[in-house]
Amino acid sequence: MRRFISLDGIWFYWADYNNECKDLDGKAFETQLEDFVDSKEWKKCRIPSVWNKYEPALSRFYGSVFFKTSFKTPEHMKNCSLLLNFGGINYKATIWINGKFFGDHEAGYTSFTIEISEFLKEDKRDENELVICVDNSWGHDDRLPWVKTVDFFNYGGIFRPVSLEVVPKLSIFDYTIKDSIEFPDAGASSPSKIEMTVDVIVENELDIDYSGRLFVDIFDPVSTKYVLFAIEELKVDASTAFSFPVIIPVKPSLVKLWSPENPNLYKINIRLESENGITIDEQSWRWGFKKLEIRGTKFFLNNKQIFLRGTNKHEDHPDYGMAVPAELQYADLLKMKEANINCFRGSHYPQSEALLDLCDELGFLYVEEVPAYSLPPEHLANEKILETAKRYFYEMYIRDKNHTCILAWSVSNETHTQTGAGRKFHEEMFKYARKLDPGRFVIFVSNKAAMDACFGLTDFICMNIYAGWYSGDYKDLKNMVGLVKDIMMDEDREYGEPKPIVLTEFGAGAIPGYRSWDLLKWSEDFQANLLEYYINFCMENREFIGGTWIWLFHDFQVDLPARPDGRPRSYNNKGMVSEFRQQKVGYGVVKRLYAKWKELEGSS
Ligand code: ADA
């Protein structure tokens, strides 16, 4: 049976302050590794964490830090493989196990798994030694995000959980859950047909053929009853993998649909059994049945119009950096619920698995994004960058494809989408994304308004507008959105058929606690006033505006000393709550207006 062993806890670190290991070649370094490890003074740290919180000299460190730990080979490994799961390492991880170079992983915000069975020590009494060099330095031309002027903090470290996983050599290698839901007519509140498909891949790494049974069941944790189950007789030849769909018709009266208001989840158990009834492998997941649609310029969830009353959210906290513990994520989401938020974008990178679990559980629609951020034409034209973007997309899709909360995948933010290079990059990304996941919306986020050359590719139009903050008057919003709407509706149909517009970013900096009767810039009152204007405008134009995602939920740390428009306190201060999650005036305004917008659902 599959088993997990957490490796979280006390590890050791050594920071390469003098850049001794710059451009490290992991394979070549094998010969020096032992002496290197013995000669350094290692200090204790707790994983997961960011090194920026370890000691003052590391608070703005962009370079290499080495980490080490050790573990015993788990018991009962017969006919099993050992995997090492990393939830997230920023940015490049070079990994050695028992002195042997395993490989590198480059991509800061996604999970990855490596198989280490062949690297283990033979004597089970010996500890296996794991050494990882983590490098978060800038300047590699295939890196995403690519530039130091990115508007979020480049934390370093092993910032998400690490675990060992014992997996039988005959296993449920992967599974993809999908549902298809039909309603009898456009106004109906209950579906007439539900079908669930679980695409299962069974891998047989043994040298004997397998025959047995695969069970898929749906369990209702509220009634504690099985909704139904399916059984497949199965044969998988030695050293092959077999992929097949298990199709389960579900009687609509037996399940309740998932929505932000009622996040009903069912447990899906997938179990592989031998011919004589012994469980070989088992995996469980939670799934909510839902139907998301775009009809013209409007969003529908379960046959009912929905407005995306949203915000954006970074993973950041003064005490933890981006290694935000699940308890805090939970508290954040409860605060967002209270403000009537039903949707948010994890800006600008795939966020923690714990957060996505909570979105499923508490009822949030979530947008996950590749950190292709502010790319200029020469980077958009760079094949290596495109490759990195695709790898990010692949890793985030593989980890999160079964999450009910996923509203859309976003392939980029504020790149030069008005250029030919931008168009080409996005054509490639959209093709790639739609092939992997034909059933979900794919978007990109634009700040190019009517100049944008890629709105024809996207499922809905995402516009970032800072009129009234960085320049002009916030009333310019009307012209900017109006122009895009006119192009969308004119007879040339440059953007394809009309689709919803979502204001994916808008906001103003507000220093926590700074009040101003005269609505001076940087005050909480200025911010609240701007948010009120924008949200009201969108509500009034709900005929073609499907949602608002405020920039943003909480203040977050940045490292942008040279930015002319300012980042007082080295923070981006556009949160509706502070970095310690204290409410600003704008939070109350959003709560009030989103309650009103919720009431308007179905009214246009
Ligand atoms: C951009 C960007 C955000 C943030 C914002 C701001 O639109 O997408 O990451 O930096 O500007 O606060 O200026």
PDB file of C-alpha atoms in Angstrom, residues 35 44 57 84 112 131 172 197 206 208 223 240 274 289 294 366-367 403 507 521-522 526-527 530 552 571 575:
ATOM      1  CA  ASP A  35      34.538  17.480   1.709  1.00  0.00           C
ATOM      2  CA  LYS A  44      19.474  24.672  11.919  1.00  0.00           C
ATOM      3  CA  ALA A  57      21.966  38.896   6.118  1.00  0.00           C
ATOM      4  CA  LEU A  84      10.530  12.167  -2.930  1.00  0.00           C
ATOM      5  CA  PHE A 112       7.757  17.966  -8.431  1.00  0.00           C
ATOM      6  CA  VAL A 131      21.734  17.597   0.021  1.00  0.00           C
ATOM      7  CA  ILE A 172      -2.562   3.784  -9.767  1.00  0.00           C
ATOM      8  CA  THR A 197     -15.401  10.028 -16.022  1.00  0.00           C
ATOM      9  CA  LEU A 206       6.776  -5.653 -12.119  1.00  0.00           C
ATOM     10  CA  ILE A 208       4.879 -10.389 -14.167  1.00  0.00           C
ATOM     11  CA  SER A 223     -24.751  11.234   4.736  1.00  0.00           C
ATOM     12  CA  THR A 240       3.670  -1.529 -19.188  1.00  0.00           C
ATOM     13  CA  SER A 274      -5.496  -8.335  -6.800  1.00  0.00           C
ATOM     14  CA  PHE A 289     -20.040  18.428  -9.334  1.00  0.00           C
ATOM     15  CA  ILE A 294     -19.956  31.259 -20.716  1.00  0.00           C
ATOM     16  CA  TYR A 366      -9.696  30.006  -8.360  1.00  0.00           C
ATOM     17  CA  VAL A 367      -7.524  31.111 -11.264  1.00  0.00           C
ATOM     18  CA  HIS A 403      -9.391  20.566  -8.154  1.00  0.00           C
ATOM     19  CA  GLY A 507      -6.775  49.473  -7.117  1.00  0.00           C
ATOM     20  CA  LYS A 521      -3.445  59.703  -2.362  1.00  0.00           C
ATOM     21  CA  TRP A 522      -2.048  56.843  -0.258  1.00  0.00           C
ATOM     22  CA  PHE A 526      -8.703  57.427  -1.426  1.00  0.00           C
ATOM     23  CA  GLN A 527      -8.453  53.676  -2.006  1.00  0.00           C
ATOM     24  CA  LEU A 530     -11.605  54.387  -6.063  1.00  0.00           C
ATOM     25  CA  LEU A 552      -5.617  42.954  -4.073  1.00  0.00           C
ATOM     26  CA  TYR A 571       5.370  46.965   0.334  1.00  0.00           C
ATOM     27  CA  GLY A 575      -4.363  45.432  -0.160  1.00  0.00           C
TER      28      GLY A 575
END
